[in-house]
Amino acid sequence: MINIQQYRPHSKLTKEQLFENNFKYIDGCYSYRFPVCKYKKEVTLWGIFIINLETKTCDVTVVNNSFDTYPAYHNRTYGSNNNVVEAIDKKIKAQINLFLKNEVITKTNKKRGNK
């Protein structure tokens, strides 16, 4: 699982940059939704990358089309050997790399949590 705690919003990040990177403002946070799993050309699972500029934190969650959390991704006890979970990790890592390149987020030196 990707340790999202190793990332934080870039120090010079503005809400304008977030909007330029297709983030939406919802309930005090900025979120970006991207497909992480398709079945027969239909997106079945989405990654949602969330940035809170006030607390300078970011998070990622995986949900289905009804916005229910996908438990196999978040509870690795049951989903760790799942090929779908591994594929989701690759898609999230690719999105993180794009956000790093676009200076939306930055990697911290701190090692916190097991998330």
Coordinates of N, CA, C and O in Angstrom, one line a residue:
M1 N 0.8 -1.2 0.0 CA 0.0 0.0 0.0 C 0.9 1.2 0.0 O 1.9 1.3 0.6
I2 N 0.5 2.2 -0.7 CA 1.2 3.5 -0.8 C 1.1 4.2 0.5 O 0.0 4.4 1.0
N3 N 2.2 4.7 1.0 CA 2.2 5.5 2.3 C 1.9 6.9 1.9 O 2.8 7.7 1.7
I4 N 0.7 7.3 1.9 CA 0.3 8.7 1.5 C 0.8 9.7 2.5 O 0.9 10.9 2.2
Q5 N 1.1 9.2 3.7 CA 1.6 10.2 4.8 C 3.0 10.7 4.4 O 3.4 11.6 5.1
Q6 N 3.6 10.1 3.4 CA 4.9 10.6 3.0 C 4.8 11.8 2.1 O 5.8 12.3 1.6
Y7 N 3.6 12.2 1.7 CA 3.4 13.3 0.8 C 2.5 14.4 1.5 O 1.8 14.1 2.4
R8 N 2.7 15.6 1.0 CA 2.0 16.7 1.5 C 1.8 17.7 0.4 O 2.5 17.7 -0.6
P9 N 0.8 18.6 0.5 CA 0.7 19.6 -0.6 C 2.0 20.5 -0.7 O 2.7 20.7 0.3
H10 N 2.3 20.8 -1.9 CA 3.5 21.6 -2.2 C 3.4 23.0 -1.4 O 2.3 23.5 -1.3
S11 N 4.5 23.5 -0.9 CA 4.4 24.7 -0.1 C 3.9 25.9 -0.8 O 3.3 26.8 -0.2
K12 N 4.0 26.0 -2.1 CA 3.5 27.1 -2.9 C 2.2 26.8 -3.6 O 1.8 27.6 -4.5
L13 N 1.6 25.7 -3.2 CA 0.3 25.3 -3.9 C -0.8 26.3 -3.6 O -1.0 26.7 -2.5
T14 N -1.5 26.7 -4.7 CA -2.7 27.6 -4.5 C -3.9 26.9 -5.0 O -3.9 25.9 -5.7
K15 N -5.1 27.4 -4.6 CA -6.3 26.9 -5.1 C -6.4 27.0 -6.6 O -7.0 26.1 -7.2
E16 N -5.9 28.0 -7.2 CA -5.9 28.2 -8.6 C -5.2 27.0 -9.3 O -5.6 26.5 -10.3
Q17 N -4.0 26.6 -8.8 CA -3.2 25.5 -9.3 C -4.1 24.2 -9.2 O -4.0 23.4 -10.1
L18 N -4.7 24.1 -8.1 CA -5.6 22.9 -7.9 C -6.7 22.8 -9.0 O -6.9 21.8 -9.6
F19 N -7.3 23.9 -9.2 CA -8.4 24.0 -10.2 C -7.8 23.7 -11.6 O -8.4 23.1 -12.5
E20 N -6.6 24.2 -11.9 CA -5.9 24.0 -13.2 C -5.6 22.5 -13.3 O -5.5 22.0 -14.5
N21 N -5.4 21.8 -12.2 CA -5.1 20.3 -12.3 C -6.4 19.5 -12.1 O -6.4 18.3 -11.7
N22 N -7.5 20.2 -12.3 CA -8.9 19.5 -12.3 C -9.4 19.0 -11.0 O -10.1 18.1 -10.9
F23 N -8.9 19.6 -9.9 CA -9.4 19.4 -8.6 C -10.8 20.1 -8.4 O -11.0 21.1 -9.0
K24 N -11.6 19.5 -7.6 CA -12.9 20.1 -7.3 C -12.9 20.5 -5.8 O -12.3 19.8 -5.0
Y25 N -13.6 21.6 -5.5 CA -13.7 22.0 -4.1 C -14.9 21.4 -3.5 O -16.0 21.8 -3.9
I26 N -14.8 20.6 -2.5 CA -16.0 19.9 -1.8 C -15.7 19.9 -0.3 O -14.7 19.3 0.1
D27 N -16.6 20.5 0.4 CA -16.6 20.4 1.9 C -15.3 20.8 2.5 O -14.8 20.1 3.4
G28 N -14.7 21.9 2.1 CA -13.5 22.4 2.7 C -12.2 21.7 2.2 O -11.1 22.1 2.6
C29 N -12.3 20.8 1.3 CA -11.1 20.1 0.7 C -11.2 20.1 -0.8 O -12.2 20.3 -1.4
Y30 N -10.0 19.9 -1.4 CA -10.0 19.8 -2.9 C -9.8 18.3 -3.2 O -9.0 17.6 -2.6
S31 N -10.6 17.8 -4.1 CA -10.5 16.4 -4.5 C -10.4 16.2 -6.0 O -10.9 17.0 -6.8
Y32 N -9.7 15.2 -6.3 CA -9.5 14.8 -7.7 C -9.8 13.3 -7.9 O -9.3 12.5 -7.2
R33 N -10.7 13.0 -8.8 CA -11.2 11.6 -9.0 C -10.6 11.1 -10.3 O -10.6 11.8 -11.3
F34 N -10.1 9.9 -10.2 CA -9.5 9.3 -11.4 C -9.8 7.8 -11.4 O -9.9 7.2 -10.4
P35 N -9.9 7.2 -12.6 CA -10.2 5.8 -12.7 C -9.1 4.9 -12.3 O -7.9 5.2 -12.6
V36 N -9.3 3.8 -11.5 CA -8.3 2.9 -11.1 C -8.6 1.5 -11.5 O -7.7 0.6 -11.5
C37 N -9.8 1.2 -11.9 CA -10.2 -0.1 -12.4 C -11.3 -0.1 -13.4 O -12.3 0.6 -13.1
K38 N -11.2 -0.8 -14.5 CA -12.2 -0.9 -15.5 C -12.6 -2.3 -15.7 O -11.8 -3.2 -15.6
Y39 N -13.9 -2.5 -16.0 CA -14.3 -3.9 -16.4 C -15.2 -3.7 -17.7 O -16.2 -2.9 -17.7
K40 N -14.8 -4.3 -18.8 CA -15.4 -4.1 -20.1 C -15.6 -2.7 -20.4 O -16.7 -2.2 -20.8
K41 N -14.5 -1.9 -20.3 CA -14.5 -0.5 -20.7 C -15.3 0.4 -19.8 O -15.4 1.6 -20.0
E42 N -15.9 -0.1 -18.7 CA -16.6 0.7 -17.7 C -15.8 0.9 -16.5 O -15.2 -0.1 -16.0
V43 N -15.7 2.1 -16.0 CA -15.0 2.3 -14.8 C -15.8 1.7 -13.6 O -16.9 2.0 -13.5
T44 N -15.1 0.9 -12.8 CA -15.8 0.3 -11.7 C -15.3 0.8 -10.4 O -16.0 0.8 -9.4
L45 N -14.0 1.2 -10.3 CA -13.4 1.8 -9.1 C -12.7 3.1 -9.4 O -12.1 3.2 -10.5
W46 N -12.8 4.0 -8.5 CA -12.2 5.3 -8.7 C -11.2 5.6 -7.5 O -11.5 5.2 -6.4
G47 N -10.2 6.2 -7.8 CA -9.3 6.8 -6.8 C -9.7 8.2 -6.5 O -10.0 8.9 -7.5
I48 N -9.7 8.6 -5.3 CA -10.0 10.0 -5.0 C -8.9 10.6 -4.2 O -8.6 10.1 -3.1
F49 N -8.2 11.5 -4.7 CA -7.0 12.2 -4.1 C -7.6 13.4 -3.4 O -8.2 14.3 -4.1
I50 N -7.3 13.6 -2.1 CA -7.9 14.7 -1.4 C -6.8 15.6 -0.8 O -5.8 15.0 -0.2
I51 N -6.9 16.9 -1.0 CA -5.9 17.8 -0.4 C -6.6 18.8 0.4 O -7.6 19.4 0.0
N52 N -6.1 19.0 1.7 CA -6.6 20.0 2.6 C -5.5 21.1 2.7 O -4.5 20.8 3.3
L53 N -5.8 22.2 2.2 CA -4.8 23.3 2.3 C -4.6 23.9 3.7 O -3.6 24.4 4.0
E54 N -5.7 23.8 4.5 CA -5.6 24.3 5.8 C -4.7 23.5 6.7 O -3.8 24.0 7.4
T55 N -4.8 22.2 6.7 CA -4.0 21.3 7.5 C -2.8 20.8 6.8 O -1.9 20.1 7.4
K56 N -2.7 21.2 5.5 CA -1.5 20.8 4.7 C -1.3 19.3 4.6 O -0.2 18.8 4.8
T57 N -2.4 18.6 4.4 CA -2.4 17.1 4.3 C -3.0 16.7 3.0 O -3.8 17.4 2.4
C58 N -2.7 15.4 2.7 CA -3.4 14.8 1.6 C -3.7 13.4 1.9 O -3.1 12.8 2.8
D59 N -4.7 12.8 1.2 CA -5.1 11.5 1.4 C -5.6 10.9 0.1 O -5.9 11.6 -0.8
V60 N -5.7 9.6 0.1 CA -6.3 8.9 -1.1 C -7.2 7.8 -0.6 O -7.0 7.2 0.4
T61 N -8.3 7.7 -1.3 CA -9.3 6.6 -1.0 C -9.7 6.0 -2.3 O -9.7 6.6 -3.4
V62 N -10.2 4.7 -2.3 CA -10.7 4.0 -3.4 C -12.1 3.7 -3.2 O -12.5 3.2 -2.1
V63 N -13.0 4.1 -4.2 CA -14.4 3.9 -4.0 C -15.0 3.3 -5.3 O -14.4 3.3 -6.3
N64 N -16.2 2.8 -5.2 CA -16.9 2.3 -6.3 C -17.8 3.4 -6.9 O -17.7 4.5 -6.5
N65 N -18.6 3.1 -7.9 CA -19.5 4.1 -8.5 C -20.5 4.7 -7.6 O -21.0 5.8 -7.9
S66 N -20.8 4.0 -6.5 CA -21.8 4.6 -5.5 C -21.0 5.4 -4.4 O -21.6 5.7 -3.4
F67 N -19.7 5.5 -4.6 CA -18.9 6.2 -3.6 C -18.7 5.4 -2.3 O -18.4 6.0 -1.3
D68 N -19.0 4.1 -2.3 CA -18.7 3.3 -1.2 C -17.2 2.9 -1.2 O -16.7 2.6 -2.3
T69 N -16.6 2.9 -0.1 CA -15.2 2.5 0.0 C -15.0 1.1 -0.4 O -15.8 0.2 -0.1
Y70 N -13.9 0.9 -1.2 CA -13.6 -0.5 -1.7 C -12.7 -1.1 -0.6 O -11.6 -0.8 -0.4
P71 N -13.3 -2.0 0.2 CA -12.6 -2.6 1.4 C -11.4 -3.4 1.1 O -10.4 -3.3 1.9
A72 N -11.3 -4.1 0.0 CA -10.1 -4.9 -0.3 C -8.9 -4.0 -0.4 O -7.8 -4.5 -0.2
Y73 N -9.0 -2.8 -0.9 CA -7.9 -1.9 -1.0 C -7.4 -1.3 0.4 O -6.2 -1.3 0.6
H74 N -8.4 -1.0 1.2 CA -8.1 -0.3 2.4 C -7.8 -1.3 3.6 O -7.1 -0.9 4.6
N75 N -8.2 -2.5 3.5 CA -7.9 -3.5 4.5 C -7.1 -4.6 3.9 O -7.6 -5.6 3.3
R76 N -5.8 -4.4 3.9 CA -4.8 -5.3 3.2 C -4.8 -6.7 3.8 O -4.2 -7.6 3.2
T77 N -5.3 -6.9 5.0 CA -5.4 -8.3 5.5 C -6.1 -9.2 4.6 O -5.7 -10.4 4.4
Y78 N -7.1 -8.7 3.9 CA -7.9 -9.5 3.0 C -7.6 -9.2 1.5 O -7.9 -10.0 0.7
G79 N -7.0 -8.1 1.3 CA -6.8 -7.7 -0.1 C -5.4 -7.7 -0.6 O -5.1 -7.3 -1.7
S80 N -4.4 -8.1 0.2 CA -3.0 -7.9 -0.1 C -2.5 -8.7 -1.3 O -1.6 -8.3 -2.0
N81 N -3.1 -9.9 -1.5 CA -2.7 -10.8 -2.6 C -3.6 -10.6 -3.8 O -3.5 -11.4 -4.7
N82 N -4.4 -9.6 -3.9 CA -5.3 -9.4 -4.9 C -4.7 -8.7 -6.1 O -4.1 -7.6 -5.9
N83 N -4.8 -9.2 -7.3 CA -4.2 -8.5 -8.5 C -4.9 -7.2 -8.7 O -4.2 -6.3 -9.2
V84 N -6.1 -7.1 -8.4 CA -6.8 -5.8 -8.6 C -6.2 -4.7 -7.7 O -5.9 -3.6 -8.1
V85 N -5.9 -5.1 -6.4 CA -5.3 -4.2 -5.5 C -3.9 -3.7 -6.0 O -3.6 -2.5 -5.9
E86 N -3.1 -4.6 -6.5 CA -1.8 -4.3 -7.0 C -1.9 -3.3 -8.2 O -1.2 -2.4 -8.3
A87 N -2.9 -3.6 -9.1 CA -3.1 -2.7 -10.2 C -3.6 -1.3 -9.7 O -3.2 -0.3 -10.3
I88 N -4.4 -1.2 -8.7 CA -4.8 0.0 -8.2 C -3.6 0.8 -7.6 O -3.5 2.0 -7.8
D89 N -2.7 0.1 -6.9 CA -1.5 0.8 -6.4 C -0.7 1.4 -7.5 O -0.2 2.5 -7.4
K90 N -0.6 0.7 -8.6 CA 0.1 1.3 -9.8 C -0.5 2.5 -10.3 O 0.2 3.5 -10.7
K91 N -1.9 2.5 -10.4 CA -2.6 3.7 -10.9 C -2.4 4.9 -10.0 O -2.2 6.0 -10.4
I92 N -2.5 4.6 -8.7 CA -2.3 5.7 -7.7 C -0.9 6.2 -7.7 O -0.7 7.4 -7.7
K93 N 0.1 5.3 -7.8 CA 1.5 5.8 -7.9 C 1.7 6.6 -9.1 O 2.4 7.7 -9.0
A94 N 1.1 6.3 -10.2 CA 1.2 7.1 -11.4 C 0.6 8.4 -11.2 O 1.2 9.5 -11.7
Q95 N -0.5 8.5 -10.6 CA -1.1 9.8 -10.3 C -0.3 10.6 -9.4 O -0.1 11.8 -9.5
I96 N 0.3 10.0 -8.3 CA 1.2 10.7 -7.4 C 2.4 11.3 -8.2 O 2.7 12.4 -7.9
N97 N 2.9 10.5 -9.1 CA 4.1 11.0 -9.8 C 3.7 12.2 -10.7 O 4.5 13.1 -10.8
L98 N 2.5 12.2 -11.3 CA 2.1 13.3 -12.0 C 1.9 14.5 -11.2 O 2.3 15.6 -11.5
F99 N 1.3 14.4 -10.0 CA 1.2 15.5 -9.0 C 2.5 16.0 -8.6 O 2.7 17.2 -8.4
L100 N 3.5 15.1 -8.4 CA 4.8 15.5 -8.0 C 5.4 16.4 -9.1 O 6.0 17.4 -8.9
K101 N 5.3 15.9 -10.4 CA 5.8 16.6 -11.5 C 5.2 18.0 -11.7 O 5.9 19.0 -12.0
N102 N 3.9 18.1 -11.4 CA 3.2 19.3 -11.6 C 3.2 20.2 -10.3 O 2.6 21.2 -10.2
E103 N 4.0 19.8 -9.3 CA 4.2 20.5 -8.1 C 2.9 20.8 -7.3 O 2.7 21.8 -6.7
V104 N 2.0 19.8 -7.4 CA 0.8 19.8 -6.6 C 1.2 19.3 -5.2 O 0.7 19.8 -4.2
I105 N 2.0 18.2 -5.1 CA 2.4 17.6 -3.8 C 3.9 17.5 -3.8 O 4.6 17.7 -4.9
T106 N 4.4 17.3 -2.7 CA 5.9 17.1 -2.5 C 6.0 15.9 -1.5 O 5.2 15.6 -0.7
K107 N 7.2 15.3 -1.6 CA 7.4 14.2 -0.7 C 8.1 14.7 0.5 O 9.0 15.5 0.5
T108 N 7.7 14.2 1.7 CA 8.3 14.6 2.9 C 9.4 13.7 3.3 O 9.5 12.6 2.8
N109 N 10.3 14.1 4.2 CA 11.4 13.3 4.7 C 10.9 12.4 5.9 O 11.6 11.5 6.3
K110 N 9.8 12.7 6.4 CA 9.3 12.1 7.6 C 8.7 10.7 7.2 O 8.0 10.6 6.2
K111 N 8.8 9.7 8.1 CA 8.2 8.4 7.9 C 7.1 8.3 9.0 O 7.4 8.1 10.1
R112 N 5.9 8.5 8.6 CA 4.8 8.5 9.6 C 3.8 7.4 9.2 O 3.4 7.3 8.0
G113 N 3.3 6.7 10.2 CA 2.1 5.8 9.9 C 2.4 4.7 9.0 O 3.5 4.6 8.4
N114 N 1.5 3.8 8.9 CA 1.6 2.6 8.0 C 0.6 2.7 6.9 O 0.3 1.7 6.3
K115 N 0.1 3.8 6.6 CA -1.0 3.9 5.6 C -0.4 3.8 4.2 O 0.6 4.3 3.9

